[in-house]
Coordinates of C-alpha atoms and ligand atoms in Angstrom, one line a residue:
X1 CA 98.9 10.2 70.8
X2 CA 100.9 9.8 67.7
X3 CA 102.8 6.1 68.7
X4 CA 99.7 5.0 70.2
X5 CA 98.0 5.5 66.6
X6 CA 100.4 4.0 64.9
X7 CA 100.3 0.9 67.4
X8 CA 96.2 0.6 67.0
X9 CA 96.0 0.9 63.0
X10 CA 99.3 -2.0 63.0
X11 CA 96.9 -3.8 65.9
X12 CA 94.1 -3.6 63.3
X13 CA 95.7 -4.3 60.3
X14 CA 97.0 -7.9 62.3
X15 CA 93.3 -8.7 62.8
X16 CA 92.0 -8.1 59.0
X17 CA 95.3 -10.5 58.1
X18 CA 97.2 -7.7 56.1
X19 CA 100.5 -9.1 55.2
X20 CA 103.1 -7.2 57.4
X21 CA 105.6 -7.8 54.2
X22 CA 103.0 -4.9 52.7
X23 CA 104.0 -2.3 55.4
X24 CA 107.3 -0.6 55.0
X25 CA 108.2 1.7 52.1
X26 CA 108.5 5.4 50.9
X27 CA 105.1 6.3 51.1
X28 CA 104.5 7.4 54.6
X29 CA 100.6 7.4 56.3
X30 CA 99.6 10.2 58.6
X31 CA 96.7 9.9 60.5
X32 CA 94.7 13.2 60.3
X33 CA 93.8 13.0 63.8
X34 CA 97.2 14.4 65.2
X35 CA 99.3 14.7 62.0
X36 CA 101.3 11.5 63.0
X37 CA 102.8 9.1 61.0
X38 CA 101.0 5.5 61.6
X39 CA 103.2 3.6 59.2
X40 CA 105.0 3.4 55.6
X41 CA 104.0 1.5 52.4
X42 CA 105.7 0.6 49.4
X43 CA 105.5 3.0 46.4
X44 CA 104.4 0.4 43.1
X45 CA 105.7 1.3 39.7
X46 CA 104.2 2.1 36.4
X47 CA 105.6 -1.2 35.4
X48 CA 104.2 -3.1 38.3
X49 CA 100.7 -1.9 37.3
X50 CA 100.8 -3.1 33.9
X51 CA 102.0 -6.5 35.0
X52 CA 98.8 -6.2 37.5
X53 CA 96.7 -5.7 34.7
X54 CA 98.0 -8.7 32.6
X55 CA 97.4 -10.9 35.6
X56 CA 93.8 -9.4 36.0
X57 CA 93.3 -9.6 32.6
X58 CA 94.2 -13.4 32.4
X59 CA 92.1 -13.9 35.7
X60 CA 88.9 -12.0 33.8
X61 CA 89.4 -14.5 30.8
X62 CA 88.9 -17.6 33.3
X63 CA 86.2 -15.5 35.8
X64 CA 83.7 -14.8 32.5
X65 CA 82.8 -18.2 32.4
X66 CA 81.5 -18.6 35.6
X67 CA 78.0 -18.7 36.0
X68 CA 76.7 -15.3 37.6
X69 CA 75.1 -16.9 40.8
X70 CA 78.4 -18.3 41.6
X71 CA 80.0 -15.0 41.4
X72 CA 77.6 -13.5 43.5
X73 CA 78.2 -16.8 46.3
X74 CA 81.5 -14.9 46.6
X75 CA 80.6 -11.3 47.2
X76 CA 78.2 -13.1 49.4
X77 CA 81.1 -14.2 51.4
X78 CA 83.1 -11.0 51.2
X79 CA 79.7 -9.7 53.0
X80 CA 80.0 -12.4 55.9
X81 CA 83.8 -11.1 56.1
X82 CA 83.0 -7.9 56.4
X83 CA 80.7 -8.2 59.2
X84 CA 83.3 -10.2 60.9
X85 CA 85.7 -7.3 60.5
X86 CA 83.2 -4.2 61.1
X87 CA 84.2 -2.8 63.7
X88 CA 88.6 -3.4 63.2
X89 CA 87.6 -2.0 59.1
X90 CA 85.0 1.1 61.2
X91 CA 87.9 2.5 63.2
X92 CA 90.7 2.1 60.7
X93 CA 89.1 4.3 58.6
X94 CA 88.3 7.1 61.5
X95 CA 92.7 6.5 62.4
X96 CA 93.4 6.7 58.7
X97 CA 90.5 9.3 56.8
X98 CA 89.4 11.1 60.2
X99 CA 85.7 10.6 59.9
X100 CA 84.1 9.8 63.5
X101 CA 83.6 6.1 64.7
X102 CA 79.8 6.2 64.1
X103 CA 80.7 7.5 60.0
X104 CA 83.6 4.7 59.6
X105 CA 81.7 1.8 61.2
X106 CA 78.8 3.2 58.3
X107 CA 81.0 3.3 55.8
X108 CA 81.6 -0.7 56.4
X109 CA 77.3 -0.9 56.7
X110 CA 77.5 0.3 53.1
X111 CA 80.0 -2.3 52.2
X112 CA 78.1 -4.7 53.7
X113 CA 75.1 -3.3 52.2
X114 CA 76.3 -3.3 48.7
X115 CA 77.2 -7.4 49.0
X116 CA 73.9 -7.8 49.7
X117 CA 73.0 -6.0 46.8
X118 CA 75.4 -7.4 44.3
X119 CA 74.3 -11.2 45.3
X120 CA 70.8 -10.3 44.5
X121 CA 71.6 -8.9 41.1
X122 CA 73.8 -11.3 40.3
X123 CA 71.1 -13.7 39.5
X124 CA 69.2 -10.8 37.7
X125 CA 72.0 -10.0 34.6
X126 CA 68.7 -9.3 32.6
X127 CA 68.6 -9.0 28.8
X128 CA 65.1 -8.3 26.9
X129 CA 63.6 -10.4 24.7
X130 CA 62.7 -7.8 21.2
X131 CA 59.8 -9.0 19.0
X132 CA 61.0 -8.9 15.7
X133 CA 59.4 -7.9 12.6
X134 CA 60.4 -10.7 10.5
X135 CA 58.3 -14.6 10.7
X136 CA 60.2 -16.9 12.6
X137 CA 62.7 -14.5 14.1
X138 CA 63.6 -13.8 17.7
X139 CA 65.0 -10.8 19.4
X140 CA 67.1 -10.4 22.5
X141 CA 70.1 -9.1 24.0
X142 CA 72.8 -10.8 26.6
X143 CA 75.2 -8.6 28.8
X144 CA 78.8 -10.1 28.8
X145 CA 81.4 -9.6 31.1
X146 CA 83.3 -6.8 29.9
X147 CA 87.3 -7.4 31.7
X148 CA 89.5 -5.3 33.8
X149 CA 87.9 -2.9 36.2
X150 CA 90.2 -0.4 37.0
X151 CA 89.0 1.6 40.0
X152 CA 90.5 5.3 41.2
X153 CA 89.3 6.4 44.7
X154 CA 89.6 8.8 47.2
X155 CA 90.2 9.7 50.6
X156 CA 87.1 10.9 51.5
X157 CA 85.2 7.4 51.4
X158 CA 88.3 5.1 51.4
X159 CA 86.6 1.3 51.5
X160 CA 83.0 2.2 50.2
X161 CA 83.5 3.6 47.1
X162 CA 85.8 0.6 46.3
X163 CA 83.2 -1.9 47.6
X164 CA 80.4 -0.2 44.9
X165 CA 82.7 -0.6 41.7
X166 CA 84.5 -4.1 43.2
X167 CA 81.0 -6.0 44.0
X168 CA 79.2 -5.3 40.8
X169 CA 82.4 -5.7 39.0
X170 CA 82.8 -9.6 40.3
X171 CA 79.3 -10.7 39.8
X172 CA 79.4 -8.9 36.4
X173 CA 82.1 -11.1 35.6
X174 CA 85.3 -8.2 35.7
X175 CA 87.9 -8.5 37.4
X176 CA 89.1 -5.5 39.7
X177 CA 92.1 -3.2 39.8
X178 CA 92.1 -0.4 42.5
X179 CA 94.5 2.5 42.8
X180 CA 93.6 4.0 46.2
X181 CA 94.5 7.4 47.3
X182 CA 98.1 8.1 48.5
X183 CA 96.3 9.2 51.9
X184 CA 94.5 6.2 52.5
X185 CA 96.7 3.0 51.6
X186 CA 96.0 1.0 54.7
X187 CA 92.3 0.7 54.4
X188 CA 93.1 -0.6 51.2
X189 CA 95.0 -3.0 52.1
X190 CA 92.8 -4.3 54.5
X191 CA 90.1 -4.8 52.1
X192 CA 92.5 -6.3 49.6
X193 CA 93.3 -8.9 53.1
X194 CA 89.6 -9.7 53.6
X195 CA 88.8 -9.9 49.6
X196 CA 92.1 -12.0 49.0
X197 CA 90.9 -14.3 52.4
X198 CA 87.5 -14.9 50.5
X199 CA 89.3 -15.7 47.0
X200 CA 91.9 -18.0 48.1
X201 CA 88.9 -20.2 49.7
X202 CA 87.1 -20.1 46.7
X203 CA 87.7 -22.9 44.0
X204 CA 86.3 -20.9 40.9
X205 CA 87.8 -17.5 41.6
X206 CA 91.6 -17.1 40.6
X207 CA 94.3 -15.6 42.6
X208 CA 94.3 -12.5 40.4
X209 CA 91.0 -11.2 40.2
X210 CA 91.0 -8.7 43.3
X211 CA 94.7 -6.2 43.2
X212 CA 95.1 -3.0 44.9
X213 CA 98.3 -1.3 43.4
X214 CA 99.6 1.5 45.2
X215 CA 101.5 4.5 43.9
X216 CA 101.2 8.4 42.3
X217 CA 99.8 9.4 39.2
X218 CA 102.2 7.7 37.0
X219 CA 100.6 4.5 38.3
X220 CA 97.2 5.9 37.8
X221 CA 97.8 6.9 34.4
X222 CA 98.8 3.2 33.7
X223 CA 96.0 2.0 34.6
X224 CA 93.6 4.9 32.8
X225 CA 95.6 4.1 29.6
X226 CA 96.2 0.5 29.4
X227 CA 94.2 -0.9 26.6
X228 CA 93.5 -4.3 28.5
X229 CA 91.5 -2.3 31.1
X230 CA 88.0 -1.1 29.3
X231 CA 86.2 0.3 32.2
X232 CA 88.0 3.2 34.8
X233 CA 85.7 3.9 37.5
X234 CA 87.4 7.0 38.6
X235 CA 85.6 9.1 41.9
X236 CA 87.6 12.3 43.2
X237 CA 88.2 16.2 41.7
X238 CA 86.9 17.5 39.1
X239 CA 90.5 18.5 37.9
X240 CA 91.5 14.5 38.1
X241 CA 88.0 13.3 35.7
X242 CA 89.2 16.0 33.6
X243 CA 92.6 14.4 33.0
X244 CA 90.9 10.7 33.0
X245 CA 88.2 10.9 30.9
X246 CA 89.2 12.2 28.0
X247 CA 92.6 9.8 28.1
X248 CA 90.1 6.7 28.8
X249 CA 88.0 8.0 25.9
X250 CA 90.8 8.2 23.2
X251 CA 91.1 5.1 23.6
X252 CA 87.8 4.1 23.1
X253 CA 87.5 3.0 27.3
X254 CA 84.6 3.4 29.4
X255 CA 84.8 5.6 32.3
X256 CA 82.7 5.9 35.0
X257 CA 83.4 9.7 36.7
X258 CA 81.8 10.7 39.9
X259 CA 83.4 14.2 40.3
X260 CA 82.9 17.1 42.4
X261 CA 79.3 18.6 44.1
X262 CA 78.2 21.4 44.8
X263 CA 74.9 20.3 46.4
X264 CA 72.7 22.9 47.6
X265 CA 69.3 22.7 50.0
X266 CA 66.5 25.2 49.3
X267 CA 64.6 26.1 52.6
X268 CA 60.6 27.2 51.3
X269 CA 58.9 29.4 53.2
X270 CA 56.3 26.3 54.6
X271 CA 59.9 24.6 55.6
X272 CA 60.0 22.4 58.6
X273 CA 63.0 24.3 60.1
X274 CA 64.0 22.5 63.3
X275 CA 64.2 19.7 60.7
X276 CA 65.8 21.9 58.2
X277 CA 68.9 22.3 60.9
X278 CA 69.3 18.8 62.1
X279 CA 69.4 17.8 58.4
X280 CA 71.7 21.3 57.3
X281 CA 74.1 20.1 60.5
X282 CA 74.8 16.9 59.3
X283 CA 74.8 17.4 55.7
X284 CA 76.9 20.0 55.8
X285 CA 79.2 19.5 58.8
X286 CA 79.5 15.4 58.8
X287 CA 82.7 13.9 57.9
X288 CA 83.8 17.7 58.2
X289 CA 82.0 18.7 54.7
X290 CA 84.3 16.2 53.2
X291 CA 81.8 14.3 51.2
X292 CA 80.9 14.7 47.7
X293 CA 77.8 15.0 49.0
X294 CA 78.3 17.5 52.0
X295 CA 75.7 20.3 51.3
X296 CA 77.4 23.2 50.3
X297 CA 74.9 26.1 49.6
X298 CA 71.6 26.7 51.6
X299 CA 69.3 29.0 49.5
X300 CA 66.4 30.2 51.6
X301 CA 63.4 32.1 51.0
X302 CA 63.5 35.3 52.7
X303 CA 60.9 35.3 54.8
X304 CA 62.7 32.5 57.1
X305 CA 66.1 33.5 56.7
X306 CA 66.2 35.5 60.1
X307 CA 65.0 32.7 61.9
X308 CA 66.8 29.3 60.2
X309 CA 70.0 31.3 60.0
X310 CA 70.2 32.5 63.9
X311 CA 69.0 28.7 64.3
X312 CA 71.4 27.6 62.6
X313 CA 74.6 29.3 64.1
X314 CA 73.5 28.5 67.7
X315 CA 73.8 25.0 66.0
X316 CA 77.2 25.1 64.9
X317 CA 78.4 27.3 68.2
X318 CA 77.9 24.3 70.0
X319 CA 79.1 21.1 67.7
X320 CA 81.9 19.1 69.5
X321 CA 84.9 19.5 67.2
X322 CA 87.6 16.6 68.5
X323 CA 89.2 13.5 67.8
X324 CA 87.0 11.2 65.8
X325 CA 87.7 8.1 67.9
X326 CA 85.8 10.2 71.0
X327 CA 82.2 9.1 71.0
X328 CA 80.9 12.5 71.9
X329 CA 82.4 14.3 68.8
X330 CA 80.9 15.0 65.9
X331 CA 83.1 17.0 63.6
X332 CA 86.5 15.4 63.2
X333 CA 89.6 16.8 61.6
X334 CA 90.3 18.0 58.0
X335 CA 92.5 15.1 56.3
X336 CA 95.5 17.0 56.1
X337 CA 97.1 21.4 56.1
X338 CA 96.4 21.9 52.5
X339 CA 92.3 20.8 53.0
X340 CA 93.2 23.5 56.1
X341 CA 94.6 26.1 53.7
X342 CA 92.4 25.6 50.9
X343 CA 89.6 26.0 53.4
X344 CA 90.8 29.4 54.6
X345 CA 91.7 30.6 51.0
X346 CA 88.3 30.3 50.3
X347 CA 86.8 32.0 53.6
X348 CA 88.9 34.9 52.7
X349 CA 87.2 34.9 48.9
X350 CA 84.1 34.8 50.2
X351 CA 84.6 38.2 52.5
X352 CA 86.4 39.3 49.3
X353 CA 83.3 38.5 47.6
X354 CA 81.0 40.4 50.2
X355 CA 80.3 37.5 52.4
X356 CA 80.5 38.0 56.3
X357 CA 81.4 34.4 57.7
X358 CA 81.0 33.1 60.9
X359 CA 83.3 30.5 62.3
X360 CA 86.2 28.6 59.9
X361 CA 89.0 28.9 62.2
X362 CA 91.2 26.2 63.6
X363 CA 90.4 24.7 66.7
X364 CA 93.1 23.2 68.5
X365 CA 92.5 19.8 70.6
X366 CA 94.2 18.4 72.9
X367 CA 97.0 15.9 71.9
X368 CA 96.2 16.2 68.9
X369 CA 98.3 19.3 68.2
X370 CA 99.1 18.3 64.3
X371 CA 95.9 17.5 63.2
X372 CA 94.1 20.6 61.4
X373 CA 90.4 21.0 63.1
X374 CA 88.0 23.6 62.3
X375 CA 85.0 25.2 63.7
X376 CA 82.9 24.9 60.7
X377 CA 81.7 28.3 59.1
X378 CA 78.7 29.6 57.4
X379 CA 79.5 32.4 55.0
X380 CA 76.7 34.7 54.1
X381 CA 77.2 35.7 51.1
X382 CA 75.1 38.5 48.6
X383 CA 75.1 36.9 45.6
X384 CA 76.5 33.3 44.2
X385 CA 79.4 34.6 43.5
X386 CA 82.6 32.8 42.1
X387 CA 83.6 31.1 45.5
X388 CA 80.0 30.0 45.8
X389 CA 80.3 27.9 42.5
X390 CA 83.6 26.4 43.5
X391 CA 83.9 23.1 45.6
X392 CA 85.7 23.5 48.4
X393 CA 86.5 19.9 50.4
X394 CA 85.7 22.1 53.9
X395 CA 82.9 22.8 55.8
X396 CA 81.8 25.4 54.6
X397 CA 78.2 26.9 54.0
X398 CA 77.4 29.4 52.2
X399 CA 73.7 31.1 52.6
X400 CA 72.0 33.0 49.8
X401 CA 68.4 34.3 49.9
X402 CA 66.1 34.0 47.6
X403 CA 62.3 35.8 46.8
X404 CA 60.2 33.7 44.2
X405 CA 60.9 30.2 43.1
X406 CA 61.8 30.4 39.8
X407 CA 64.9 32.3 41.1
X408 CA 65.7 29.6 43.8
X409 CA 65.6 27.1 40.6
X410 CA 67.8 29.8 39.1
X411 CA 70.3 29.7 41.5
X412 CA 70.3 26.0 42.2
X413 CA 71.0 24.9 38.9
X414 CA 73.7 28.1 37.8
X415 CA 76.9 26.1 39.3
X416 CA 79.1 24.0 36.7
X417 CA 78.3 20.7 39.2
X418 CA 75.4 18.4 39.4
X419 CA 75.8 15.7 41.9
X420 CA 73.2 15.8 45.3
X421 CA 70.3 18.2 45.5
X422 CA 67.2 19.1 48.1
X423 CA 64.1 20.9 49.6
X424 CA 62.6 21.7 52.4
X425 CA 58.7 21.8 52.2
X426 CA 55.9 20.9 52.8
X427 CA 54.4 22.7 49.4
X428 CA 53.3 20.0 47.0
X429 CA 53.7 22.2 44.0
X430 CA 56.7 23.0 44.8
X431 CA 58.2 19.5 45.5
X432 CA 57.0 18.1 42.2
X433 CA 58.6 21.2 40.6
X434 CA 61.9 20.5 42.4
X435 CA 62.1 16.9 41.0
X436 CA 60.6 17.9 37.5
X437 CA 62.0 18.1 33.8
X438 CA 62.3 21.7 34.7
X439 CA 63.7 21.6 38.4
X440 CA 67.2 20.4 39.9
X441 CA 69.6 19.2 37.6
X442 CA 71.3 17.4 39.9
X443 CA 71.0 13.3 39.8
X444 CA 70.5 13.2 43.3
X445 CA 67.4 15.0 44.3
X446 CA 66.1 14.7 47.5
X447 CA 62.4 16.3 50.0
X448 CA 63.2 17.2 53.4
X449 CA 65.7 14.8 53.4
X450 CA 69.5 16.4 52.9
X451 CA 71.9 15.6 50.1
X452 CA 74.3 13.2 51.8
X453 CA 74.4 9.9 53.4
X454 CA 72.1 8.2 50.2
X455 CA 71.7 4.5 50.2
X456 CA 73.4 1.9 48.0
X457 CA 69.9 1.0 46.3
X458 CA 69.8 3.7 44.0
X459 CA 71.9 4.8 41.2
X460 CA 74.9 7.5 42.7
X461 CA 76.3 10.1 40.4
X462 CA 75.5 12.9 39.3
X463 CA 75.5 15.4 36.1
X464 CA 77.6 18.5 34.6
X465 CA 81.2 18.4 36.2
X466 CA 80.0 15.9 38.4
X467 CA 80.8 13.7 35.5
X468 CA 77.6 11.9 34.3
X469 CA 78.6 8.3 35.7
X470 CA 76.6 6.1 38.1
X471 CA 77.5 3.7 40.4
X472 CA 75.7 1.3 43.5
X473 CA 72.5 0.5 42.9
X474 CA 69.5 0.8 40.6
X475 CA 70.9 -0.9 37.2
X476 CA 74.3 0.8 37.7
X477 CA 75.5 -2.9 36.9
X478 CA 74.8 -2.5 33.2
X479 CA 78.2 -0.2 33.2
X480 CA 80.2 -2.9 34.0
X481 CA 79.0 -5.3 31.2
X482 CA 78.8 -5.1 27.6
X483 CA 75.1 -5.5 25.5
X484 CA 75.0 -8.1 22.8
X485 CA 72.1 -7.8 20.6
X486 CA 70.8 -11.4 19.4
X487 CA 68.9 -12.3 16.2
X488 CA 67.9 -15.6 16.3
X489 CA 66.3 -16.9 12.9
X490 CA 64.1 -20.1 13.2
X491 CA 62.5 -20.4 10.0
X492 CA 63.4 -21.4 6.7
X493 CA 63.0 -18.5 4.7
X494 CA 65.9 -15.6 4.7
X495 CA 63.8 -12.4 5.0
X496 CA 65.6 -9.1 4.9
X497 CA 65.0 -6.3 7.7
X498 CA 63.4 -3.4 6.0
X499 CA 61.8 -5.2 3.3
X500 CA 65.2 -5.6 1.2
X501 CA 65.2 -7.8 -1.3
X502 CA 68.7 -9.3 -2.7
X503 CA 68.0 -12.6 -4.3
X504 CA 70.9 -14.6 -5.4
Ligands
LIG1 C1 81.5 10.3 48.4 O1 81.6 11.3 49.1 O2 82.4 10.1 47.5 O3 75.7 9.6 49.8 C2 80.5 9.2 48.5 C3 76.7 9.7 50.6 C4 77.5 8.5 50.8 C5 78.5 8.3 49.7 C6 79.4 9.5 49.5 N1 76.6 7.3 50.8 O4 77.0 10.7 51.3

């Protein structure tokens, strides 16, 4: 399979008008689906990324200016692109990250999706106006552009998560830097092809608003520490947000984190359950439980355990595990061995731990030999012990039981993360409770609904380790601008705020 791959993604890469001068280098691309290599890039420096930031930097001073609605005229047109590309963009990212066809060609819908998005706000930049308490006086506040974007990403959702920070970025006025993962370069550089196709047609927008620099960390901790980039919108581990925020913020930076989940589903006795398992299947098994999203822990009352749980495994017995580019499968490979080893690291904690686990192992498909597919597992396991409160990028689901609902609360909020939560119900009391003050702590809470696959309109991120930083919709925008608050004075007199007096 492997030369055939490599044929296909340079096939694609033609069509989205990627520079062939950008293939070619140390770092070398394996597809996931047979462990082949698909091409080489070239490794940038530390140096190269703070020349990209000067550039971006001296392309945000002419982009500020530029009235808002114009901005958004361009991600407008990066939308139209986009839908031009769709389909070459979908499967590049199923030869590159391994999610199946139907999950990369969605992956582009939420692309396209967040354009959309981005052109409506753009013309909605909204400051208040404040009444003041002083005669003649007028309150308000403007958002300003704020500069360089930089933008860290990961494997896991290669062109989305790009498109979120990148779209609000440009109609905010920023301009963009992206480091993508080492694993997924060439998606990247498609995107950078289809942005840079849009820009060069574009009379306002300057060559250097849009750069994808691609390297290791030392190019990433260029970018997190160069003083000309005031906002890093970093999503991946846990371990990485813990080395980039705390750099970002001693500088003074912004950072936007969206770390690790560790979303869990609580099944309620009055649960829909044949719902409950479609929604537990792909939650926890799409894109191979590589989402930040992927439901990890199902906590289930335990009066329905020994029916969701049988339910459930018949389920999984019979998921087609095979090469994402097949229409009939639906759980593709694991992005590389150490995901693999990681994986069965933590199924062996988990029987440590008192857990019996069904499923896990790999699954060996045809032709595609040195790709690392698994049959996913569920692990059910006595307690939440310390594997349970781990993320582990796998699918892998582990099942606790629980008796009243206070302890299900208990349970659901006692893991370090915070990002995607849900409940199956159909108890009002106990729906209002999940989304209350006093339930989930997650910032993603969702009713028989599960904890992936959310929409671009709302605000994604999520608490705790998670990182506290929100992106997409809702008025995520406001964290790529900067508040000025406005006093206007149209009288004659000089009053003083708080009834000061200093007469001179
Ligand atoms: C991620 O895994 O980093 O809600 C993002 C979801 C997708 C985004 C996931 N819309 O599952």
């Amino acid at each position: 399979m492997s030369s055939s791959l490599a044929s296909e993604a340079k096939t694609l890469l033609d069509a989205m008008g990627v520079d062939a001068a950008k293939l070619g280098g140390s770092i070398s691309v394996s597809s996931p689906i047979d462990g082949s290599t698909i091409a080489t890039v070239a490794e940038q420096s530390a140096d190269d990324m703070n020349k990209a930031v000067e550039s971006a930097h001296a392309a945000f001073l002419e982009w500020r200016t530029v009235p808002a609605p114009v901005r958004g005229e361009l991600v407008r047109l990066l939308g139209v692109e986009l839908r031009k590309h769709k389909e070459a963009l979908g499967k590049l990212v199923s030869i590159e990250a391994g999610k199946i066809l139907s999950e990369g060609l969605g992956e582009v819908q939420e692309m396209i999706d967040i354009c959309d998005f981005a052109v409506g706000q753009s013309r909605q930049l909204y400051g208040k106006t404040i009444a003041s308490e002083r005669p003649g006086h007028r309150m308000m506040e403007t958002w300003h552009p704020m500069g360089v974007c930089g933008v860290i990403s990961a494997f896991n959702f290669p062109v989305a998560v790009w498109s979120w920070n990148t779209c609000l970025a440009l109609i905010c006025g920023d301009s963009v830097i992206w480091k993508p993962s080492e694993k997924t370069p060439l998606t990247a550089l498609a995107c950078e092809a289809i942005l840079n196709s849009v820009i060069a047609s574009f009379e306002q927008a300057p060559a250097a608003l849009a750069q994808v620099v691609i390297g290791g960390p030392a190019v990433g901790e260029a970018l997190v520490d160069n003083p000309l980039v005031p906002i890093i919108s970093a999503t991946g581990s846990t371990r990485m947000g813990k080395a980039v925020g705390p750099r970002v913020a001693a500088r003074f930076g912004r950072s936007i984190l969206e770390l690790g989940g560790n979303n869990a589903m609580i099944v309620a006795p009055s649960a829909d359950l044949d719902m409950a398992v479609r929604a537990i299947c792909f939650s926890a098994v799409g894109t191979a439980g590589q989402r930040c999203t992927s439901l990890r822990r199902l906590i289930v009352h335990e009066s329905v355990v020994d029916k969701l749980v049988p339910q459930l495994k018949k389920a999984y017995g019979s998921l087609p595990v095979g090469t994402p580019l097949d229409g009939g499968t639906l759980v593709g490979p694991l992005i590389d061995e150490a995901a693999f080893s990681m994986m069965q690291d933590s199924l062996t904690k988990a029987k440590e731990q008192g857990g019996t686990v069904t499923g896990g192992e790999r699954v060996s498909v045809e032709q595609c030999e040195g790709g690392f597919y698994v049959r996913p597992a569920i692990a059910e396991m006595p307690a939440q012990s310390d594997v349970v409160k781990t993320e582990t990028f796998a699918p892998i689901l582990y099942v606790m039981t629980y008796k009243d609902f206070d302890e299900a609360l208990k349970l659901h909020n006692e893991v370090p993360q915070g990002l995607s939560s849900c409940i199956f119900t159909l108890d009002m009391r106990e729906t209002e409770l999940f989304m209350s003050a006093a339930g989930s702590d997650c910032g993603i809470c969702n009713v028989n609904i599960g904890p992936s696959g959310a929409e671009i309109g709302g605000a994604f991120g999520g608490e705790k380790e998670t990182g506290g930083g929100r992106e997409s919709g809702s008025d995520a925008w406001k964290g790529y601008m900067r508040r000025a608050t406005n006093t206007i004075n149209y009288s004659t007199e000089l009053p003083l705020a708080q009834g000061v007096s200093f007469d001179v």
